[in-house]
Short mmCIF file of C-alpha atoms and ligand atoms in Angstrom, two decimals:
data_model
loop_
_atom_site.label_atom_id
_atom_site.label_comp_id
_atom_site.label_asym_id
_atom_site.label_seq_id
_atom_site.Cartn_x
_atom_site.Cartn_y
_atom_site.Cartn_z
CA UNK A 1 116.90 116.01 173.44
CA UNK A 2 113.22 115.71 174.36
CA UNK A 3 112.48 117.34 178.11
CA UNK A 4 109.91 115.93 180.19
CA UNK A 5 107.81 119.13 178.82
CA UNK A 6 107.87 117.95 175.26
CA UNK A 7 106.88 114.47 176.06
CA UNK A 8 103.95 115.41 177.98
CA UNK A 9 102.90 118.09 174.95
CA UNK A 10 103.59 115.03 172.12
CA UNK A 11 101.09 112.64 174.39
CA UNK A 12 98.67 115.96 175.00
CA UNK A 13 98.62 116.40 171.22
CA UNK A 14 97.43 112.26 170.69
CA UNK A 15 95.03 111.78 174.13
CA UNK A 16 93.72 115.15 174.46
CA UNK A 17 93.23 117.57 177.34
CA UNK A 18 91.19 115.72 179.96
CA UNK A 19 92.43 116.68 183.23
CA UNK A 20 92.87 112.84 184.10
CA UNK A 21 94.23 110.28 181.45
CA UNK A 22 94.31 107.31 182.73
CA UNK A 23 97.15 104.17 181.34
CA UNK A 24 93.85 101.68 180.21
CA UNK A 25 90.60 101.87 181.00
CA UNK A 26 88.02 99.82 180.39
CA UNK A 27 85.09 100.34 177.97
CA UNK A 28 81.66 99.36 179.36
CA UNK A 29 78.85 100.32 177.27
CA UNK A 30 74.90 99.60 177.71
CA UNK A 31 75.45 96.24 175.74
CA UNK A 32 77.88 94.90 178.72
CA UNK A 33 74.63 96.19 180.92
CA UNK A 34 72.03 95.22 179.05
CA UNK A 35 73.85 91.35 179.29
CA UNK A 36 74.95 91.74 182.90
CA UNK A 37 71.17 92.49 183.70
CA UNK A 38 69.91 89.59 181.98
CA UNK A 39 72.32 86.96 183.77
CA UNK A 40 70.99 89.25 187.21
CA UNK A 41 67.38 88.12 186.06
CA UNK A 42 68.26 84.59 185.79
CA UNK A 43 69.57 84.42 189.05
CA UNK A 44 71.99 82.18 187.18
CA UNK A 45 74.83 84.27 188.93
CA UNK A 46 77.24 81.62 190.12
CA UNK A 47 79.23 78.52 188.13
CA UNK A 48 76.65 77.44 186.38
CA UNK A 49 74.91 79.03 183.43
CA UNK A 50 74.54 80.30 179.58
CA UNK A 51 77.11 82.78 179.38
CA UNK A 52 79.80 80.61 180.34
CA UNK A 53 79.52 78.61 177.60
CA UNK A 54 78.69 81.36 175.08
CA UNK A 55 81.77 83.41 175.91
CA UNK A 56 83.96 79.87 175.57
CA UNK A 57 82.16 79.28 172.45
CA UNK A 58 83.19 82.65 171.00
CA UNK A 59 86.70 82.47 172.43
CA UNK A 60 87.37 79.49 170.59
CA UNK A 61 85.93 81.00 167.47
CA UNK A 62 87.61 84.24 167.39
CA UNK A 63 90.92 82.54 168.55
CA UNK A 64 90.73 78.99 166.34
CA UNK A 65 91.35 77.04 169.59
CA UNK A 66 90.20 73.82 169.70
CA UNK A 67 88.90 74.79 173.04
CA UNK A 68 88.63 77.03 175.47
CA UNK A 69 87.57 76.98 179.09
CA UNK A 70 86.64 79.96 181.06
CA UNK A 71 88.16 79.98 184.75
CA UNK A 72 88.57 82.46 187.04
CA UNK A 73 91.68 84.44 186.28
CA UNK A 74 94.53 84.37 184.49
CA UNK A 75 97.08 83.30 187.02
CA UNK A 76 94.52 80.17 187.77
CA UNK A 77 94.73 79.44 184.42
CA UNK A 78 98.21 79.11 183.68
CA UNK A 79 98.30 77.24 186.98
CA UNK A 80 96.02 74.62 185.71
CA UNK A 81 97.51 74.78 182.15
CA UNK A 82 101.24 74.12 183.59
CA UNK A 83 99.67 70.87 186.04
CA UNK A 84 98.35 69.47 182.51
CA UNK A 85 101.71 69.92 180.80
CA UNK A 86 102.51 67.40 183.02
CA UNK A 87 104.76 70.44 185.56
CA UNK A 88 104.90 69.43 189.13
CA UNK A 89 106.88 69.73 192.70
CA UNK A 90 110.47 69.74 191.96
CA UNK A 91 110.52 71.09 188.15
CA UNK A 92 111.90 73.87 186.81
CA UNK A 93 109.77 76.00 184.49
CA UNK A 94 111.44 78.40 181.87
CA UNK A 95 110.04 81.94 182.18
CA UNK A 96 111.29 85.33 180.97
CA UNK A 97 112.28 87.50 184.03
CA UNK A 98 110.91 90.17 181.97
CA UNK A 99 106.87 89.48 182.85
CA UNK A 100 103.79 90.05 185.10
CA UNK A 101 104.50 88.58 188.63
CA UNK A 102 101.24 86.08 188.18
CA UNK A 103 103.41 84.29 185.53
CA UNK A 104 106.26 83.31 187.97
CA UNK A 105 103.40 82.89 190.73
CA UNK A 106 101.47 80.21 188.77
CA UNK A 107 104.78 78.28 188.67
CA UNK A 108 105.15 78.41 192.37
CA UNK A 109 101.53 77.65 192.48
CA UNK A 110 101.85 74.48 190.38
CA UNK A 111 104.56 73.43 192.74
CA UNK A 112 107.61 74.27 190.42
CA UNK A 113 110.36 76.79 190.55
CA UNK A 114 110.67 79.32 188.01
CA UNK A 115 114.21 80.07 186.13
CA UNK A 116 114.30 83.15 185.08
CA UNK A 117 116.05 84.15 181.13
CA UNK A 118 116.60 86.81 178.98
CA UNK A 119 114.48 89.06 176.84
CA UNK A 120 114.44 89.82 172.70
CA UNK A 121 115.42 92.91 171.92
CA UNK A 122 113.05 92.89 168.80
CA UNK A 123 109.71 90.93 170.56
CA UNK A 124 110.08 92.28 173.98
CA UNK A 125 109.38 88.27 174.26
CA UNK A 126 111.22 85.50 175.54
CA UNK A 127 114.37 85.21 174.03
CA UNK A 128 114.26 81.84 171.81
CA UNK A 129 118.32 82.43 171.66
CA UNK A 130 118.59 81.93 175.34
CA UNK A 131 116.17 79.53 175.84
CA UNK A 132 118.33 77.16 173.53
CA UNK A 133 121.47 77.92 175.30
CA UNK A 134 119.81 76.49 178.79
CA UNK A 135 118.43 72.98 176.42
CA UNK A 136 121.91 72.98 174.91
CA UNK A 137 123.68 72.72 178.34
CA UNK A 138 120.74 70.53 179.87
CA UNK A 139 121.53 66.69 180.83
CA UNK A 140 119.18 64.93 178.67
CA UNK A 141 117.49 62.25 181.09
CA UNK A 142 114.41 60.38 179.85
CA UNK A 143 111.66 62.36 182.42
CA UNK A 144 113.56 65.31 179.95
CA UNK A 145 116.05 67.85 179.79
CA UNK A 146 117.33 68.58 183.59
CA UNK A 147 118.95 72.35 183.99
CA UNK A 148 122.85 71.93 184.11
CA UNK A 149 122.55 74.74 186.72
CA UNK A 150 120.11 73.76 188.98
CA UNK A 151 119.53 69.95 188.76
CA UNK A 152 116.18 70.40 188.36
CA UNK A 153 114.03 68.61 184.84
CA UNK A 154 112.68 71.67 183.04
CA UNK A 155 109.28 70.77 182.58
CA UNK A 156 107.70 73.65 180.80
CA UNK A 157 107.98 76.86 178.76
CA UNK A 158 106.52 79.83 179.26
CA UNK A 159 106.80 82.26 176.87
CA UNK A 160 104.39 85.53 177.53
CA UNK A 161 103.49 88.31 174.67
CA UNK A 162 104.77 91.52 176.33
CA UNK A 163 102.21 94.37 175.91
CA UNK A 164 100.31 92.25 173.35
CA UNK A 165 103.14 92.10 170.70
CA UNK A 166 103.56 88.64 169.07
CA UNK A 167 107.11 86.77 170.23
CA UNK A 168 108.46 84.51 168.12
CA UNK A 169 106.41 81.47 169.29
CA UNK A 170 106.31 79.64 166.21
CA UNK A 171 110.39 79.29 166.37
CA UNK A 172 110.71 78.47 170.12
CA UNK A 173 108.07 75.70 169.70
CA UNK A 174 109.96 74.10 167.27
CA UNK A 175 113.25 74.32 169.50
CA UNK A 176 111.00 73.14 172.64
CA UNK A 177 109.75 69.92 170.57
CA UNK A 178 113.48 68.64 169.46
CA UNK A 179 113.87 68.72 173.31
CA UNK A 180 110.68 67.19 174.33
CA UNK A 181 109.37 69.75 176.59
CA UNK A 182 105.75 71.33 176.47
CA UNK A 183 105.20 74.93 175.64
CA UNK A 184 102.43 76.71 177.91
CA UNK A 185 101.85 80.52 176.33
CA UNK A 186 101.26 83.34 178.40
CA UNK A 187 98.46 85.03 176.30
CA UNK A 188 97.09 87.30 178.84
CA UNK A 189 97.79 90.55 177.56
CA UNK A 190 97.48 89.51 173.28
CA UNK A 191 93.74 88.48 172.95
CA UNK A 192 93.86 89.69 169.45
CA UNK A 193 97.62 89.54 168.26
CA UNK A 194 98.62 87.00 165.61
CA UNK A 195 101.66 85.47 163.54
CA UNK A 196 100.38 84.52 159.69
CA UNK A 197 96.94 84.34 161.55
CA UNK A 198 98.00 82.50 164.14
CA UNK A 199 96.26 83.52 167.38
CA UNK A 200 98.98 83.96 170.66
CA UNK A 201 98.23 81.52 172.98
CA UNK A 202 97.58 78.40 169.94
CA UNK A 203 100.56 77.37 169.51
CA UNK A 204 102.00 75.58 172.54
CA UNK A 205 100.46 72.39 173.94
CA UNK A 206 98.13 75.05 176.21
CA UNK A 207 97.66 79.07 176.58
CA UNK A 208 96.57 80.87 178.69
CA UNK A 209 94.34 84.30 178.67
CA UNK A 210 93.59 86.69 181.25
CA UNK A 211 90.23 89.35 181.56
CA UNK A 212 91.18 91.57 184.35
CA UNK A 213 90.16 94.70 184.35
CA UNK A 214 93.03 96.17 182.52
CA UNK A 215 93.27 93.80 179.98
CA UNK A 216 91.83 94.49 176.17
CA UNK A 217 88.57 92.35 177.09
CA UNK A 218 87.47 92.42 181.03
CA UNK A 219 85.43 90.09 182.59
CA UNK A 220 86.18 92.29 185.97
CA UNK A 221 88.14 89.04 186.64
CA UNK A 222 88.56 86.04 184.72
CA UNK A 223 91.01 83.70 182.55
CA UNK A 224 90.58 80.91 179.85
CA UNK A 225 92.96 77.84 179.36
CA UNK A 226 93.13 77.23 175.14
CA UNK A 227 94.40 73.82 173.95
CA UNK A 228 93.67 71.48 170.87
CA UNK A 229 93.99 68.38 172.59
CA UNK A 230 90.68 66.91 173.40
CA UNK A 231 92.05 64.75 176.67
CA UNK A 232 93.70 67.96 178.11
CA UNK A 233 90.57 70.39 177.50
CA UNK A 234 88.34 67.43 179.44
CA UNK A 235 90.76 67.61 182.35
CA UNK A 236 91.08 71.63 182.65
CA UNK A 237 87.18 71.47 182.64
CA UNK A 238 87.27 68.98 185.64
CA UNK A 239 90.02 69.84 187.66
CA UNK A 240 88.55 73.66 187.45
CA UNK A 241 84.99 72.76 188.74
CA UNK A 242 85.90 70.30 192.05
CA UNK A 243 86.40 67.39 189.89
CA UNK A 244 82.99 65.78 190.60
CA UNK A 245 81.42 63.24 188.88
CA UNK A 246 78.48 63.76 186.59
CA UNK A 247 75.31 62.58 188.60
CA UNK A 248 71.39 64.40 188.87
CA UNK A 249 72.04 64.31 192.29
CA UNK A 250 75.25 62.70 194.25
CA UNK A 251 78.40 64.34 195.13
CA UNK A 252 80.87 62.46 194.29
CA UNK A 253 84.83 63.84 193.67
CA UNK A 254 87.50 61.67 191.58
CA UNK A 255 90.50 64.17 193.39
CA UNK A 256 91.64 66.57 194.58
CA UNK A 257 90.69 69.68 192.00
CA UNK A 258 90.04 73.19 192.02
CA UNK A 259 87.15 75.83 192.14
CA UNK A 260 88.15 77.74 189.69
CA UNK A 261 85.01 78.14 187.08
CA UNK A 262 84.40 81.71 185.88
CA UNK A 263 81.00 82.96 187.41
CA UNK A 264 78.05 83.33 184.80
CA UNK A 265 77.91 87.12 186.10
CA UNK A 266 81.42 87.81 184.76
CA UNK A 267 81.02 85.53 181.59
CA UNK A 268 77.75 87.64 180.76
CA UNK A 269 80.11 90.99 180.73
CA UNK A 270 82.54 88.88 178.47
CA UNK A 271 80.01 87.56 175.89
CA UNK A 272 79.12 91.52 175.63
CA UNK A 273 83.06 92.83 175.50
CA UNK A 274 83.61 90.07 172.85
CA UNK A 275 81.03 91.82 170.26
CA UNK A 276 82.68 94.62 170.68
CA UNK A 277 86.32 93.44 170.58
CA UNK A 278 86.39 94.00 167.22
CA UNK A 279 86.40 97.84 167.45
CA UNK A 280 88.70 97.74 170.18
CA UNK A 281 91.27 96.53 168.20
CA UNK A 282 91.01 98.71 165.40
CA UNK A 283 90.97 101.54 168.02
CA UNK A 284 94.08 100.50 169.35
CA UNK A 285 95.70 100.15 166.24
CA UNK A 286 94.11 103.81 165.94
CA UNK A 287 95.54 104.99 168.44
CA UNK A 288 99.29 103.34 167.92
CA UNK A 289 99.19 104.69 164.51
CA UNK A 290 98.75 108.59 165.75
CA UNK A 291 101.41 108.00 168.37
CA UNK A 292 103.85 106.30 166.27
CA UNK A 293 103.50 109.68 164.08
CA UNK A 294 103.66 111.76 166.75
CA UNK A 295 107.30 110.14 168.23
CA UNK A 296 108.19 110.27 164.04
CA UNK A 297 110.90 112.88 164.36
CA UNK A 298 112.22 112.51 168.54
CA UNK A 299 115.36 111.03 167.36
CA UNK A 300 115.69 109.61 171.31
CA UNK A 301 112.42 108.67 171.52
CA UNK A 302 110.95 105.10 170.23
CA UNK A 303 107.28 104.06 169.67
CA UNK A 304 107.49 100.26 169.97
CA UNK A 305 105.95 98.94 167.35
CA UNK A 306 104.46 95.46 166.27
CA UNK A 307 107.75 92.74 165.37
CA UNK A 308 108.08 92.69 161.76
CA UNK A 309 105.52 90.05 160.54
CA UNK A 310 103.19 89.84 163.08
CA UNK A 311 99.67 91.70 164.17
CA UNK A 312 99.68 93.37 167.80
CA UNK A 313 96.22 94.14 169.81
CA UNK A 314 98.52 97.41 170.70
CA UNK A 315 97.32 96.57 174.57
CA UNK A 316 99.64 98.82 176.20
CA UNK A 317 101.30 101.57 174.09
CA UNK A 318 104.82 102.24 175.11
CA UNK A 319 108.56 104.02 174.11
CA UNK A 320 111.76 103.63 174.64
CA UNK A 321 113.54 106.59 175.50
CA UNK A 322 117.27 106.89 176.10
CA UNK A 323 119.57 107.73 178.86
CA UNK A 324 119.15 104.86 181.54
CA UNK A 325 116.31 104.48 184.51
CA UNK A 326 116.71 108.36 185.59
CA UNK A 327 115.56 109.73 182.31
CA UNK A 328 112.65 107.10 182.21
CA UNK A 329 112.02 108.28 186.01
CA UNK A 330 112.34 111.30 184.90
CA UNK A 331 109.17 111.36 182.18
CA UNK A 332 107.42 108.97 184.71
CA UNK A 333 106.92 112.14 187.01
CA UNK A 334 106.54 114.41 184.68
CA UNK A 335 103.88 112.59 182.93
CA UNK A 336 102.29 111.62 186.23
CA UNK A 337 102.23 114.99 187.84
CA UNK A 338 100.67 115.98 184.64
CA UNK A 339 97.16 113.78 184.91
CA UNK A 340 98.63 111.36 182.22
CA UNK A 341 99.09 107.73 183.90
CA UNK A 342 102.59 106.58 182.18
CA UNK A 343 104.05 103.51 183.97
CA UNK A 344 107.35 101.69 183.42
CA UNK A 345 108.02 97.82 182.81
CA UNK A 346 107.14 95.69 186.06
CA UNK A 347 110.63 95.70 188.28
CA UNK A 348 112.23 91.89 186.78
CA UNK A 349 111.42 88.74 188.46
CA UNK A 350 114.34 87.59 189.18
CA UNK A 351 115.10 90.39 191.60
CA UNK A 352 111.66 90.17 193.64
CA UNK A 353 111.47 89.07 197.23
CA UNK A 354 109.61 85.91 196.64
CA UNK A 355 112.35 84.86 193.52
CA UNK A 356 115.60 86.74 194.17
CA UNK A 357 117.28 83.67 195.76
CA UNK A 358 116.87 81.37 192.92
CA UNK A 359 119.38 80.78 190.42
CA UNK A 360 119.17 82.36 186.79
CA UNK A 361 120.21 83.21 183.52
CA UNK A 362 121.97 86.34 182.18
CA UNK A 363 119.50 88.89 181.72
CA UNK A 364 121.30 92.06 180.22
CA UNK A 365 118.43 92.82 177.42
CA UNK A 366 115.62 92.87 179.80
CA UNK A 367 117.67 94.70 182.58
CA UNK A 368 118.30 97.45 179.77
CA UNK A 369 114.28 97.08 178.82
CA UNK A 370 113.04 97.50 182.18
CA UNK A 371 115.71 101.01 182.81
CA UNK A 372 114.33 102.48 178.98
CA UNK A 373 110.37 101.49 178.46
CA UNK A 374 107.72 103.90 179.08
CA UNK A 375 103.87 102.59 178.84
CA UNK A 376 101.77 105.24 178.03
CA UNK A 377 97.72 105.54 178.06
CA UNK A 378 96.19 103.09 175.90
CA UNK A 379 92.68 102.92 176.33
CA UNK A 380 90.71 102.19 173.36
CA UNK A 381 88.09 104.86 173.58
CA UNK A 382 91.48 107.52 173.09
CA UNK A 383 91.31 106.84 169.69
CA UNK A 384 88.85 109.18 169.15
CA UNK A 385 90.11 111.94 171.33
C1 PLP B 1 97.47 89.97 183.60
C2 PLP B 1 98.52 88.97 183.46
C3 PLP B 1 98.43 87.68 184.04
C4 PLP B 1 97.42 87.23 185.04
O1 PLP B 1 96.16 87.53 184.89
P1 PLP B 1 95.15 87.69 186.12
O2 PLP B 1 93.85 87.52 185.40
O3 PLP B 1 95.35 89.06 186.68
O4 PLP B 1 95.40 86.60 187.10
C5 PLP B 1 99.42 86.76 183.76
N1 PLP B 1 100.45 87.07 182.99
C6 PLP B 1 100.60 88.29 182.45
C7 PLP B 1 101.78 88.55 181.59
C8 PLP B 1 99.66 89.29 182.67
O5 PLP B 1 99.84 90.50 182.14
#
């Protein structure tokens, strides 16, 4: 069996011996200065400015979105993206309990309730299985599907890309259309990953991105809502900037909409991570490569790797060790103590404060997920360690 020593030596021998390793860090360069500086100069710090539209510009390129508008984070953008699937106050939205807690949040902050299913083994995904077994036993209406077990129309799907690996979206938006209901990805964490070229977060009727900090790109913070659909992309654009009415000088508001518009200052950093986004990835895929090599021979050790088929960003490298939550505990404080920042799977949705009284789904594959995955350091600039 591998001890906590021997995992901390196997990552030692891939990141190196800084004293400090941290789980992602992000990569600013004098480029990403250099651009910053120039939107300082402009004074054009705020909503309105060049960079925005340069970074949406080469967000749609490098994704093949239709379009793309930049907003300011990720949860605000699946928010917004879930309102223009048509999701609203008494709806249930499908989620995998097995996510970031922004992606049940922008539910709740759409007005709908999240119900919580099951993880793939394979993906680390949403499990397409389970979602058809809650359409199967739904009470087809003509507003949609309504959840045999809570009542409620299910007016959304939310599949997310766990650590940047690709889940099977092509599949579950296939199942999604024979029951009529919209598929909103949760791209936040795969800028970069694709299925047959396929960008994550193209798919669906809308997806979602996010640029925090300790995603692949930063922004320092900062989201963009992708769609096709010309209507929809004209409506994320005005219900994330107030909703007002084109005029040289009135104020004038149509509803009641959002501030949500990415400043120019953060889309300057962007425009200047995207040029370099390229190199990130094959760092990343670097970096996975050496790791999966190093893990080759621990027989109870597993580098995840990319599902068969499909092209990962890598965003967070992670096992899967055996012997339940107190051998995972066990290499999280051994790893930790040791300078390298190793973290495990966020604790499952269903079982937080704000969600724990709702009904859900079986969840036995992301309960035995959550006790076995390790995330270990991933930056980019590890690669060349
Ligand atoms: C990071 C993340 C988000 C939210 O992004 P923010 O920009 O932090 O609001 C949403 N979903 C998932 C799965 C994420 O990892």
């Amino acid at each position: 069996m591998t001890t906590p020593e021997d995992f901390v030596r196997t990552l030692r021998g891939v990141v190196g011996d800084e004293p400090f390793v941290g789980l992602h860090v992000p990569d600013i360069a004098e480029l990403e200065k250099q651009r910053v500086r120039e939107c300082l100069d402009s004074t054009f710090v705020s909503s309105v400015g060049v960079f925005v539209t340069e970074f949406e510009r080469g967000i749609a390129d490098f994704t093949g979105a239709g379009h793309a508008i930049a907003v300011s984070n990720g949860t605000s953008a699946l928010q917004v993206a879930l309102e223009l699937a048509g999701v609203g106050a008494g709806d249930d939205v499908i989620v995998p309990t097995l996510s970031f807690v922004a992606t049940a949040n922008a539910v709740s902050h759409a007005g709908a309730q999240p119900y919580f299913v099951d993880s793939d083994e394979e993906t680390l995904g949403l499990s397409v299985d389970a979602v058809a077994e809650v359409l199967r036993a739904a009470r087809s209406t003509p507003d949609g599907p309504v959840n045999a077990v809570t009542g409620r129309r299910i007016g959304a799907i939310v599949p997310m890309h766990t650590l940047g690996h690709p889940m099977r979206v092509a599949e579950l938006v296939a199942l999604a259309a024979e029951y009529d209901v919209p598929v909103v990805e949760d791209a936040a964490e795969s800028l970069g990953s694709r299925v047959d070229g396929v960008h994550t977060g193209t798919s669906g009727r809308l997806g979602i991105l996010s640029f925090n900090g300790n995603k692949i790109l930063t922004t320092g913070g900062g989201g963009m809502i992708l769609t096709d659909d010309d209507v929809l992309a004209r409506r994320a654009r005005h219900l994330t900037t107030t909703a007002k009415l084109p005029h040289r000088w009135e104020f004038e508001h149509d509803e009641v909409a959002y501030n949500y518009r990415m400043p120019n200052l953060n889309a300057a950093l962007g425009v200047a991570q995207l040029e370099r986004l390229p190199r990130f990835l094959a760092d990343k895929r670097r970096l996975a490569a050496r790791y999966q090599d190093a893990f080759a021979d621990a027989a109870d050790i597993e580098f995840l790797t990319e599902p068969a088929g499909t092209t990962s960003n890598y965003w967070l490298c992670a096992v899967r060790v055996s012997g339940g939550a107190a051998r995972r505990d066990a290499l999280l404080e051994a790893t930790n103590d040791a300078g390298l920042q190793c973290r495990p799977f966020w604790n499952l949705l269903h079982a937080q404060a704000p969600y724990r009284r709702l009904p859900h789904a079986a969840v036995p594959v992301a309960e035995a997920l959550h006790a076995s995955v390790v995330c270990i350091p991933s930056s980019p600039a590890l690669a060349a360690a």
